[in-house]
Every structure is written in C-alpha cells, then in structure tokens.
C-alpha cells in the first residue's frame, strides 16, 4: 500500500505543485527499481516454499532461530528491511519536493491538500520506519549470531519486538490512510464545484493525526499484561485520534453540501469511502475501549474493523483517484457506465463480505485460522462473506477490463481537464510538465486566475524555455515559495537501476546465506552509486540564469539552502530516529530485566568513556578544520583533515569494543551484552558509511572537482559526519553513563 | 542546518503544540512503566500515590505550556497561517493531554 501511495505522489506532485519534476529524479528511479527487484524476489519466495511463516508482524519467539530455523523469516527480515530503503528514498523526495519546488506564490496556505497529505506522510515515514528497521536488524542479529534481544531465557523480552514493531505498525496505517484522505480532499471540491470547506482545518487534521497516531501503538498490545494505567493512556489517545479524522469527514460533507455534486464515478467511490470508513472508525473507537478489546482481540471482529478502515479508507479513495486522474494521464477516460457497475459490485460486495464478520467475531471465530470445526455457528456467516468476496472480484475484473480497453498513457495528448478541476496538475502539460512555471495567487488557481491555462501554455510565466539547455525547475523558499535558485536535473541513466539491482542482490543473497557473493554485489552496488553521484555536484558551471519576469537566479547553491543539504537533513532525522529507538530498547530492557544489568564494578572504567568521547570530538574538529581549509582552497589540508577525522572515528569504535570485551561483556550471553554490541554495531555501520563518503570526497578533491565554490559534496559529508559524532557521544552517554547514574 | 533559521523556527513553533503533547505522553507512559516494573505503586508523596502525582504535575506543566502557546499565537494575529496553525495544533494538543490524563482518576496504576 505504501508503494501505491508513493506512486500516486510521484505521478501527481510535480505537476500539482507547478514543478517540472521531483528534485532527485534518479533517487526516485532507484527507489522504484529497489522496490521492483526486492519486492519481486520477496513475493516469489512463495513459489519456492520459502515464504515467511511468522505472520506479517513476525513475533518472536515464534520467529527466532529456535522455532523457525529455515530461511523463510530471513526473507521477511532482509526483504522488508531493504524495501524500507525504497520507502525512505521516496520520502526524502517528497519532503524536499513539497517544501522546495513549488510554483512561486504557492505559500503554505495555498498548497493543495494532497501535497500536504504526502508531506505529512513522508515525515511520518522518516520517524516510523526506522523503528521497524531496527527491529528487523535486532531479530536478524538474534537469528544469525545468537544475540538475545527477544529471548527470555537470556534476559531478552519478546515484548521489545512488539513495541518496536507497532511503533512502526500503527503510524503505518495512517501513512496509508492520510494520502488517501488527501486524494479525497482534491476530488470532493471538484465533484461539488466549490472550494473545500475548512481548508485550514483539514491541514490541521492531517498534521494532528500524524502526530497523535504515534501515541497509539500499544493498542495492538492490550492483551500482553501491560499495566492498566499505561493501557488507558493509549486507549484515550486512540479515541482522541478520531477528532482529526472527524474534522476531515465533516469538511467533506460540508463541501458536498455547499456545492452541486456531479454523481460521476469518482464521487460514487468517495461516498462509498465515507460510509465505509466511518463505520470502520466507529468500530475502532469501540476497540479502543480496553475491556471490549479483550473480548474481541484476535477474533474476526478485528478483521471486520481493519478491512472497513483500510478498504474503506484506502481502496475506495484509490478507485476514486484512478477514475478522477485518468484524464490527466491517459488519452481516454474510463467509462462512466462501467464505472457505476464497478462501484456497485465492489461496494455491495465489500459490505456483504465484511459486515457479517463483526458478528462472526462476536460469535467467537478466531483470526488466523485456515479451518475450524463445524457446529460453532460460523458456517452461514462465512458463506455470505465468501459470496461478497466473489462480488468484489467480479467488480475488480470489470474494472481491469475497462482499464485495458481505455487506458492509453499520454501526457501531451491526455483527455484534459474534463472535470473542470482547480489545481495545477490539470494545466495543459507534456513530458516536460508545464510550458512555463506560473505565479500562484490562490488555492484554486484554475478557478480564480483568469486565463491561467492559456498563459502557461503560451509561455508567459517563468522558464518558458530552458535557461541552460538542460532540464530545470525552480527551487523555491519553503514558506512563501519565493524563487531561490535554478535546479538543474539529471538525464536518465543506467546507474540507479543497476545500483538498485545490485542492492537487491546483496540483500537477497544474504538471505540465502551466500555471504561472499552477496558482498561482491554489495561492492558493485556502491560502485554504481559512485558512478551515479560522480555526475552530480556540477559546481557553478553556469552563470546566474534569467527565468523571466526580470528575475535572475543562481544555478548552484551551497550551504543550508542547497536541496541536497535538505536531503541530508532528512537522512539525519531518519538516523536519529533509529538511534532513539535503540536507546528506547536499552531503557526498556533495563526497566523489565534489571537483573542482567552489570554492577558498577564490572563496567569498563570511566577513562574509556573519556578517551572515546575525546576521539569523537577530535574527529569533528578535524572535519571542521578540513571545512575551513576548503574555504581557503587548500586541497592537501582538506584531505589530511578527512583522513584524521576517519582515524578518530575508527579508533573511537575500536577502543569502545575492546574495552567492553576486556570487561567480559558478551553479546550472546545476555540481552545487556547484546544491546551494548548493538550500539557499537550501529555506530560501526555509520562509521563505514561516512568513511566511504570521506574517501569519495577525497577522490573528488584529487580529481579537481572539489573547491571553494564547488563544495556541496564536502558539506554533505560534513553534516553527516557531525551527526555520526553526536550519535557516538549519545551512545557513550547511554552505555557508560546510564548504569553509573542508576547505581549499577 | 536547514535553510534560513526562519523555516526551522517556524516549523518548531507551528508544531510546538503536538511536540508538547508528545513529550507529555512519553513522560507519563515512561514514568508509569517504571513505577509498575519496580513495584513502586504503593509509594506516596504528599499523601498521593507517586504515579498520579507525577502525572498530575506533568499535565499541569503541559497544559500551561499549551495555553501559553495558544495565547502567544492569538496575540501575534491568528489570521496568518503560521499563527493559526500554532494555536490550532496547541488546542488539539491540549484536548489530547487532558483527555489522556483523566485516566489517572479512573484506573488503578498497575495491576
């Protein structure tokens, strides 16, 4: 579901924002191919009887090496972990795209709701996905090397997995729902012919839902014996999150009421969505009540609820969106007549299939069973559900038939603005997106700005031609969308595809335990990445360019406004989120298993922490020195600074690991040891990454591609370096400082 | 780190309401987890159980901070996008903080 909504984002956002393309086209390509190759391999595991068998949520101890000794679960762990890379790359794209590449004049208040929804979704991804990446890493370490994070017999706790997984898992469903809600917020005003009622309230609802959804995760764990008051906080938050959803529902109803609704297929699916999602939300509030939850936990009542919110909240909007945006991307629209039948079959079929499940669940049928004994009163209800499922299938088949008949992809020759919609994606466009980039003065530009379509097509706004002869879009300021720079974009290349293929190969070969071959492909992936990157950071190769309207923009930006710096910033947030989850894991384990914590006497001496901290800080200082040297174009000093910094980071890590080993801490003996070495391993991974970045930067310097004016490559390395140092210091504070603080 | 300080400051200001909510939530959940794991639910400070007391204090602090944000945003002119969103998210945060904290009046701490 996440790839589907990211796909809609990639398809719609640039045009909707008035940009020529997303800011990192090759990163989008990499993300797609990573999902393509990784996803294909992962799903094909079923044909080799290697499909994961631990449920989508993969709870240990069932999924530990002891009870699942094959490689099935490793497909999940390494496959999903790898697909997360794809999602995070997409999230970076969307965040930087929505914030930095909008039409001039498209202030925050004028951004289309779908763009807000995608921005919010992408921010949620960068906070939520690291939790599951950490969880999968820890479980894989436990399975492969015996580090007991979740094994109770050695001080681990299976509940740690559940916390990490559901901290991802609950926001995940909002990551799926919010973009769908964003799509509905675009479709409803068009179908009603009137602006969205409560625009700012809807933006509030999106941001509010995004934050609050991070406070719900324990509602998937109500039956685990967590204290009552703790459960109650999550119960209350799970009810509170209905407020933002409710705000949006009322906004849509009010918009329909304020206008004159055209009962076209998109409107029908929106109505279906409203009915279904509201029902699902109501059962959701029921399940938020802890005692009721205890009754229906693991029954078909939950299955009914989740399908009402997911099918209602995502699938119906998706069908609405496909019918709605078909004219934008295809020569022909889909048939209205067939569309009414498709809607009828799917809507009725869905309710016939899933409404009875509320009763089936209350009648006691458990989830996740493939058969059941007769005479429990479930047969008739399940038969009705089966009939409904077939109805859905017929509806979908009819839909696919119509798509095959009508869908002919085209941007130049598309069916056009058949709905008389208000937003920029409906401007005449071609493969280059819009003929010129307009100035926006309204939330509904095509309704409020007279002659906008003809003026854009006639080249009367910015960039009617290309200023440098290359693919360009305008980089704008995040709040008020003032033009800041011209963004040059790359041409298609093989390197992102190959990098994705080799990364997928690396992960999949690790899964089948061909470690050496995997490493070969890992190196090849990095090589492709370097080939891709080598063409970036062009420096000020062009003089400031005229974009029209008397505005001249620089063609290269360094410093905090550079779009690649923003990408690094997002990556740093991802990394910090992962590390915070690790710190949570440590504190959680200390809370529930204090017995395995070491006494003060058996900790490495305080001197170690001081030495490690000093080496880390020295490493940052060396980078700072290199940065200053770059300002003075002293190439040798830049390189020596980078090398010194690398030595600092690596030695800090070696000192830490050896001191722990010398104190007798073992990664396999207890969860405490496993966590200590997990801190070191993750820091080690980051050290490898930044040292590779430093070597790459040195290569650029030695090739004459890095200097005072052309320093984005160095700056990106620098910020990620400082982050790695801070992360290392945080690790020392936790691993060495915390046990001393609580008295051992 | 990102763009002009303008953007980072504005973003933090706009989301301050929900950030305060998140910190409050983390504090009360973490505190109760620790109290129950260490079997300290019976400990009383000032005649009140330690968990309800800590939650009460945290809620008062969070509510005060949220009300301060609302007032500050209204003073600066709630018609602008930034100030409107600041006030609105702080209001949502306030509702959520109070609603979640009410649980302490109804439910025993551990068990």
XYZ file of N, CA and C in Angstrom, chain A residues 99 108-109 116 163 200-201 203-204 207-209 211-212 214-215 217-218 226-230 232-234 236-237 239-240 243-244 478-479 560-561 565-566 569-570 572-573 590-592 594, chain B residues 1-4 6-7 10 14-15 18-19 21-22 25 28-29 32-34 36-38 51 55 78-82 84-85 88-89 92 95-96 99-101 103-104 107-111:
276
model
N 8.399 20.918 -0.124
C 8.835 22.126 0.573
C 9.651 23.063 -0.299
N 2.440 28.351 2.000
C 1.966 27.191 2.749
C 0.444 27.113 2.740
N -0.191 28.273 2.797
C -1.650 28.331 2.865
C -2.318 27.934 1.555
N -0.045 18.429 1.015
C 0.088 18.404 2.472
C 0.072 16.970 2.995
N 6.847 -3.684 20.870
C 6.894 -2.221 20.979
C 7.499 -1.605 19.734
N -8.039 25.052 6.110
C -7.007 25.060 7.155
C -7.287 24.005 8.206
N -8.568 23.747 8.494
C -8.905 22.710 9.471
C -8.466 21.343 8.959
N -5.893 20.808 6.966
C -4.438 20.745 7.141
C -4.117 20.424 8.598
N -4.832 21.101 9.515
C -4.669 20.830 10.943
C -4.908 19.356 11.228
N -1.951 17.117 10.093
C -0.785 17.208 10.970
C -1.112 16.592 12.331
N -2.307 16.911 12.853
C -2.714 16.370 14.148
C -2.783 14.854 14.139
N -3.398 14.282 13.100
C -3.498 12.824 13.009
C -2.118 12.203 12.930
N 0.767 13.252 14.182
C 1.415 13.217 15.490
C 0.717 12.237 16.425
N -0.621 12.376 16.552
C -1.344 11.551 17.520
C -1.203 10.066 17.199
N 1.237 8.444 16.502
C 2.422 7.869 17.127
C 2.186 7.515 18.584
N 1.014 7.882 19.118
C 0.736 7.595 20.522
C -0.275 6.474 20.695
N 0.345 2.990 19.604
C 0.828 1.658 19.244
C 0.496 0.549 20.227
N 0.394 0.902 21.513
C 0.146 -0.163 22.488
C -1.285 -0.714 22.365
N 0.394 -5.487 30.104
C 0.934 -4.163 30.449
C 0.005 -3.523 31.491
N 0.559 -2.713 32.417
C -0.263 -2.140 33.493
C -1.477 -1.367 32.991
N -2.548 -1.387 33.797
C -3.825 -0.799 33.386
C -3.736 0.672 33.039
N -3.033 1.440 33.867
C -2.986 2.881 33.609
C -2.265 3.160 32.299
N -1.200 2.412 32.050
C -0.475 2.574 30.782
C -1.398 2.308 29.607
N -4.496 2.609 29.532
C -5.523 3.651 29.443
C -5.047 4.869 28.674
N -3.764 5.201 28.800
C -3.264 6.337 28.024
C -3.455 6.070 26.535
N -3.131 4.836 26.134
C -3.234 4.510 24.718
C -4.683 4.376 24.287
N -7.102 6.184 25.540
C -7.571 7.565 25.390
C -7.044 8.173 24.098
N -5.765 7.973 23.812
C -5.187 8.542 22.591
C -5.861 7.947 21.359
N -8.875 7.067 21.079
C -10.142 7.764 20.870
C -9.900 9.187 20.375
N -8.882 9.832 20.940
C -8.604 11.227 20.571
C -8.277 11.371 19.098
N -10.695 12.648 16.447
C -11.036 14.062 16.231
C -10.531 14.552 14.872
N -9.233 14.378 14.569
C -8.772 14.827 13.240
C -9.499 14.124 12.096
N 10.767 27.643 1.408
C 9.763 26.702 1.913
C 8.448 27.342 2.370
N 8.504 28.570 2.910
C 7.256 29.123 3.450
C 6.443 29.848 2.382
N 23.110 25.902 3.691
C 21.879 25.289 4.195
C 20.697 25.345 3.240
N 20.761 26.167 2.197
C 19.630 26.223 1.265
C 19.723 25.202 0.143
N 21.441 19.404 0.721
C 21.621 19.546 2.168
C 20.331 19.171 2.893
N 19.201 19.553 2.299
C 17.915 19.187 2.886
C 17.737 17.684 2.865
N 19.627 16.382 5.615
C 18.908 16.675 6.855
C 17.843 15.622 7.141
N 17.109 15.245 6.101
C 16.082 14.213 6.283
C 16.735 12.897 6.678
N 19.470 12.490 8.252
C 19.918 12.596 9.642
C 18.754 12.348 10.593
N 17.579 12.873 10.246
C 16.414 12.632 11.093
C 16.087 11.136 11.122
N 16.314 -2.400 30.518
C 16.723 -2.140 31.906
C 15.499 -2.099 32.819
N 14.398 -1.546 32.301
C 13.178 -1.458 33.109
C 12.632 -2.836 33.429
N 12.611 -3.725 32.420
C 11.943 -5.018 32.640
C 12.892 -6.136 33.064
N 16.140 -5.837 34.983
C 17.285 -5.202 35.639
C 18.333 -6.211 36.110
N 20.807 24.225 10.349
C 21.033 23.126 9.414
C 20.225 23.310 8.129
N 18.950 23.540 8.232
C 18.151 23.685 7.013
C 17.896 25.150 6.706
N 17.980 25.550 5.510
C 17.620 26.881 5.004
C 17.894 27.984 6.017
N 17.127 29.038 5.939
C 17.282 30.120 6.894
C 16.650 29.687 8.217
N 14.564 31.015 9.895
C 13.147 31.248 9.661
C 12.332 29.964 9.573
N 12.717 29.056 8.693
C 11.908 27.879 8.425
C 11.926 26.917 9.600
N 9.983 28.461 12.454
C 8.537 28.443 12.178
C 7.966 27.045 12.322
N 5.051 26.071 14.903
C 3.763 25.529 14.465
C 3.477 24.202 15.152
N 4.511 23.335 15.231
C 4.275 22.005 15.801
C 4.470 21.954 17.308
N 1.811 19.926 19.336
C 1.855 18.471 19.285
C 3.186 17.928 19.806
N 4.238 18.734 19.780
C 5.506 18.295 20.372
C 5.364 18.243 21.893
N 2.586 17.756 23.460
C 1.759 16.568 23.685
C 2.625 15.311 23.707
N 3.516 15.199 22.713
C 4.347 14.001 22.588
C 5.263 13.841 23.802
N 3.213 12.747 26.758
C 2.813 11.351 26.608
C 3.974 10.433 26.966
N 4.552 10.519 30.839
C 3.610 9.797 31.697
C 3.677 8.295 31.447
N 3.824 7.900 30.195
C 3.898 6.470 29.899
C 5.173 5.864 30.481
N 4.989 5.684 34.419
C 4.125 4.612 34.921
C 4.767 3.253 34.672
N 5.398 3.076 33.511
C 6.051 1.798 33.213
C 7.117 1.491 34.261
N 7.890 2.525 34.607
C 8.961 2.333 35.589
C 8.383 2.040 36.976
N 5.554 0.723 37.773
C 4.986 -0.623 37.850
C 6.066 -1.692 37.765
N 7.080 -1.488 36.944
C 8.136 -2.501 36.815
C 8.932 -2.627 38.109
N 9.064 -1.539 38.829
C 9.822 -1.576 40.072
C 8.913 -1.691 41.291
N 2.466 7.832 41.187
C 2.148 7.913 39.751
C 1.103 8.996 39.477
N 1.844 12.353 37.264
C 1.039 12.611 36.066
C 0.331 13.947 36.188
N -4.005 35.600 14.749
C -4.303 34.232 14.343
C -4.786 34.116 12.901
N -4.787 35.202 12.143
C -5.229 35.061 10.759
C -4.095 34.556 9.866
N -2.854 34.764 10.285
C -1.754 34.268 9.458
C -1.678 32.750 9.581
N -1.217 32.102 8.530
C -1.187 30.645 8.509
C -0.396 30.096 9.688
N 0.799 30.659 9.914
C 1.680 30.141 10.957
C 1.021 30.245 12.330
N -2.170 30.744 13.106
C -3.415 29.977 13.183
C -3.106 28.523 13.470
N -2.158 27.972 12.711
C -1.824 26.558 12.863
C -1.197 26.304 14.223
N -4.060 26.291 16.664
C -4.957 25.151 16.449
C -4.318 23.849 16.908
N -3.040 23.642 16.575
C -2.371 22.408 16.996
C -2.194 22.388 18.511
N -5.533 21.285 19.889
C -5.672 19.838 19.742
C -4.821 19.122 20.789
N -6.472 19.339 24.257
C -7.569 18.375 24.398
C -7.019 16.980 24.637
N -6.028 16.590 23.838
C -5.470 15.241 23.956
C -4.785 15.048 25.307
N -7.479 14.811 28.092
C -8.256 13.588 27.909
C -7.466 12.364 28.344
N -6.199 12.305 27.948
C -5.388 11.144 28.302
C -5.110 11.095 29.796
N -4.913 12.262 30.388
C -4.546 12.286 31.805
C -5.721 11.946 32.714
N -7.441 9.527 32.696
C -7.413 8.103 33.029
C -6.916 7.864 34.452
N -6.023 8.750 34.930
C -5.427 8.513 36.239
C -6.467 8.615 37.362
N -8.523 4.753 36.891
C -7.949 3.421 36.725
C -6.805 3.237 37.729
N -6.704 2.065 38.355
C -5.558 1.852 39.257
C -4.256 1.862 38.471
N -3.167 2.193 39.163
C -1.913 2.418 38.461
C -1.387 1.164 37.778
N -1.236 0.110 38.525
C -0.603 -1.062 37.929
C -1.621 -2.185 37.736
N -1.543 -3.185 38.494
C -2.439 -4.364 38.387
C -2.306 -5.013 37.017
